[in-house]
Amino acid sequence: LVMVWRASSALGQERYGSPYYFLLKQAGWGTLGLVALVAALRLAYKSLRRPVVIYPALIVSTLLLIVVLFLPAVNGTHRWIRLGALSFQPAELAKLSIVLFLAYHIERRGDRINEMVTLFPALLLVSWFGFLILIQQDLGTAFCLVLTSGVMLFAAGVRLKYFAALAVPALV
C-alpha cells in the first residue's frame, strides 16, 4: 500500500484532487480480498470436486472467454468485461476452472493418466482455453494456464515423452 501511495500520489492529486485517491482505492480492494480469503478458507474444498461445480464453471468460463471477444476493446485488447465501475477478466476464471477440472480428472483417472483416452480430454481443454486467451492477445495468462496445467499433469505422473511431443508445437 505504501508503494502504491508513493507511486501514485502525484497523479491522484492531479487527476482527483487527493494524493490518497489510489491508496484508498487499493486499500478497499485489499480489504475485499482479505474478506474473500477468509471466506475461501472456511469453504469446504471437497465441495469443489463435484461435477455439478466443475462442469458449469468450465461452461461459464468458455462462454465468457468467447463473449469478451465481441465486447469493445480496452487499451486495444478484448480481455475485460466492464460492468459499471467493476471490471472482470474471464481468463482469471478460466485458470481456476482448469485447475478444478484437472484436479477432478486426475483424481478420477490418475491410475490411467498415461493413456491417451485419459490424457486427451485434459490436453484438449487446456489447449482450448489457452487458444481463447491467446487470441485476446494475453500471452502471459495463456502461458500461466498452460504451465500450471503442465505442472499438475507432471505431478500426476504423465510421462516426459508426452511433454516432449507437446513441446514441438508449443514452440511454434
Coordinates of C-alpha atoms in Angstrom, one line a residue:
L1 CA 0.0 0.0 0.0
V2 CA 2.9 2.4 0.8
M3 CA 4.4 1.7 -2.7
V4 CA 1.0 2.3 -4.4
W5 CA 0.7 5.6 -2.5
R6 CA 4.3 6.7 -3.2
A7 CA 4.0 5.8 -6.9
S8 CA 0.6 7.4 -7.5
S9 CA 0.1 10.3 -5.0
A10 CA 1.1 13.0 -7.6
L11 CA -1.3 11.5 -10.2
G12 CA -4.1 11.2 -7.6
Q13 CA -3.6 14.8 -6.6
E14 CA -3.5 16.0 -10.3
R15 CA -6.5 14.0 -11.5
Y16 CA -8.7 13.5 -8.5
G17 CA -7.7 16.3 -6.1
S18 CA -6.3 13.9 -3.4
P19 CA -2.9 12.3 -3.1
Y20 CA -4.7 9.4 -1.2
Y21 CA -7.1 8.5 -4.0
F22 CA -5.3 5.5 -5.3
L23 CA -4.2 4.5 -1.8
L24 CA -7.8 4.4 -0.5
K25 CA -9.0 2.6 -3.6
Q26 CA -6.2 -0.1 -3.3
A27 CA -6.9 -0.4 0.5
G28 CA -10.6 -1.0 -0.3
W29 CA -9.8 -3.7 -2.8
G30 CA -7.3 -5.2 -0.4
T31 CA -9.9 -5.4 2.3
L32 CA -12.3 -7.0 0.0
G33 CA -9.6 -9.5 -1.0
L34 CA -9.0 -10.4 2.7
V35 CA -12.7 -10.9 3.2
A36 CA -12.7 -13.2 0.2
L37 CA -9.7 -15.0 1.5
V38 CA -11.3 -15.7 4.9
A39 CA -14.5 -16.9 3.1
A40 CA -12.4 -19.2 0.9
L41 CA -10.6 -20.6 3.9
R42 CA -13.9 -21.5 5.5
L43 CA -15.2 -23.2 2.3
A44 CA -15.2 -27.0 2.4
Y45 CA -12.9 -27.6 -0.5
K46 CA -14.3 -31.1 -1.0
S47 CA -17.5 -29.4 -2.3
L48 CA -15.5 -28.1 -5.2
R49 CA -14.7 -31.6 -6.6
R50 CA -18.2 -32.4 -7.6
P51 CA -19.2 -32.4 -11.3
V52 CA -22.1 -30.0 -10.5
V53 CA -19.5 -27.4 -9.7
I54 CA -16.7 -28.2 -12.2
Y55 CA -18.7 -28.5 -15.5
P56 CA -20.8 -25.3 -15.1
A57 CA -17.5 -23.5 -14.2
L58 CA -16.0 -24.7 -17.5
I59 CA -19.1 -23.8 -19.5
V60 CA -19.3 -20.3 -18.0
S61 CA -15.5 -19.8 -18.5
T62 CA -15.8 -20.8 -22.1
L63 CA -18.8 -18.6 -22.8
L64 CA -17.2 -15.6 -21.1
L65 CA -13.9 -16.1 -23.0
I66 CA -15.9 -16.0 -26.2
V67 CA -18.2 -13.2 -25.3
V68 CA -15.3 -10.9 -24.3
L69 CA -14.0 -11.1 -27.9
F70 CA -17.2 -9.2 -29.1
L71 CA -17.1 -6.5 -26.4
P72 CA -15.5 -3.1 -27.0
A73 CA -11.7 -3.2 -26.8
V74 CA -10.0 -1.8 -23.7
N75 CA -6.5 -0.5 -24.4
G76 CA -6.6 -2.2 -27.8
T77 CA -7.4 -5.7 -26.5
H78 CA -10.5 -7.7 -25.7
R79 CA -9.7 -9.1 -22.3
W80 CA -12.1 -7.3 -19.9
I81 CA -15.8 -7.3 -19.2
R82 CA -16.8 -4.0 -17.7
L83 CA -19.9 -3.6 -15.6
G84 CA -20.1 0.0 -14.4
A85 CA -17.1 0.7 -12.1
L86 CA -16.3 -3.0 -11.9
S87 CA -14.3 -4.9 -14.5
F88 CA -13.6 -8.7 -14.8
Q89 CA -11.1 -10.7 -16.8
P90 CA -12.7 -14.0 -17.8
A91 CA -9.2 -15.5 -18.2
E92 CA -8.9 -15.5 -14.4
L93 CA -12.0 -17.6 -14.0
A94 CA -10.6 -19.9 -16.8
K95 CA -7.4 -20.5 -14.8
L96 CA -9.4 -21.5 -11.7
S97 CA -11.8 -23.7 -13.8
I98 CA -8.9 -25.5 -15.4
V99 CA -7.3 -26.2 -12.1
L100 CA -10.5 -27.6 -10.7
F101 CA -11.1 -29.7 -13.8
L102 CA -7.6 -31.2 -13.8
A103 CA -7.7 -32.0 -10.1
Y104 CA -11.0 -33.7 -10.6
H105 CA -9.9 -35.5 -13.8
I106 CA -6.6 -36.7 -12.3
E107 CA -8.3 -37.9 -9.1
R108 CA -10.8 -39.9 -11.1
R109 CA -8.4 -41.4 -13.7
G110 CA -5.0 -40.9 -12.1
D111 CA -4.1 -44.6 -12.3
R112 CA -4.6 -44.4 -16.1
I113 CA -3.1 -40.9 -16.6
N114 CA -0.7 -42.0 -19.3
E115 CA -3.4 -43.5 -21.5
M116 CA -4.4 -41.3 -24.4
V117 CA -8.1 -41.7 -23.5
T118 CA -7.4 -40.1 -20.2
L119 CA -4.9 -37.5 -21.3
F120 CA -6.7 -36.3 -24.4
P121 CA -9.6 -34.5 -22.7
A122 CA -7.3 -32.7 -20.4
L123 CA -5.0 -31.6 -23.2
L124 CA -7.9 -30.6 -25.4
L125 CA -9.5 -28.4 -22.7
V126 CA -6.2 -26.8 -21.8
S127 CA -5.5 -26.1 -25.5
W128 CA -9.0 -24.7 -26.0
F129 CA -8.7 -22.3 -23.0
G130 CA -5.1 -21.4 -24.0
F131 CA -6.3 -20.6 -27.5
L132 CA -9.2 -18.4 -26.4
I133 CA -6.9 -16.5 -24.1
L134 CA -4.1 -16.2 -26.7
I135 CA -6.4 -14.6 -29.3
Q136 CA -7.2 -12.0 -26.6
Q137 CA -3.5 -11.1 -27.0
D138 CA -2.8 -12.2 -23.5
L139 CA 0.3 -14.4 -23.9
G140 CA 1.2 -14.1 -20.2
T141 CA -2.0 -15.5 -18.9
A142 CA -2.1 -18.2 -21.6
F143 CA 1.4 -19.2 -20.6
C144 CA 0.5 -19.3 -16.9
L145 CA -2.5 -21.5 -17.7
V146 CA -0.5 -24.0 -19.8
L147 CA 2.4 -24.0 -17.3
T148 CA 0.1 -24.6 -14.3
S149 CA -1.6 -27.4 -16.2
G150 CA 1.7 -28.9 -17.2
V151 CA 2.9 -28.9 -13.6
M152 CA -0.3 -30.6 -12.4
L153 CA -0.1 -33.3 -15.1
F154 CA 3.6 -33.8 -14.4
A155 CA 2.9 -34.2 -10.7
A156 CA 0.2 -36.7 -11.6
G157 CA 2.8 -38.8 -13.3
V158 CA 2.4 -38.0 -17.0
R159 CA 5.5 -39.4 -18.8
L160 CA 8.1 -37.0 -20.1
K161 CA 7.7 -38.3 -23.7
Y162 CA 4.3 -36.6 -23.8
F163 CA 5.7 -33.3 -22.7
A164 CA 8.5 -33.6 -25.3
A165 CA 5.9 -34.3 -28.0
L166 CA 3.8 -31.3 -26.9
A167 CA 6.9 -29.0 -26.7
V168 CA 7.4 -29.0 -30.5
P169 CA 4.0 -27.5 -31.5
A170 CA 4.2 -25.2 -28.4
L171 CA 7.5 -23.7 -29.6
V172 CA 5.9 -22.8 -32.9

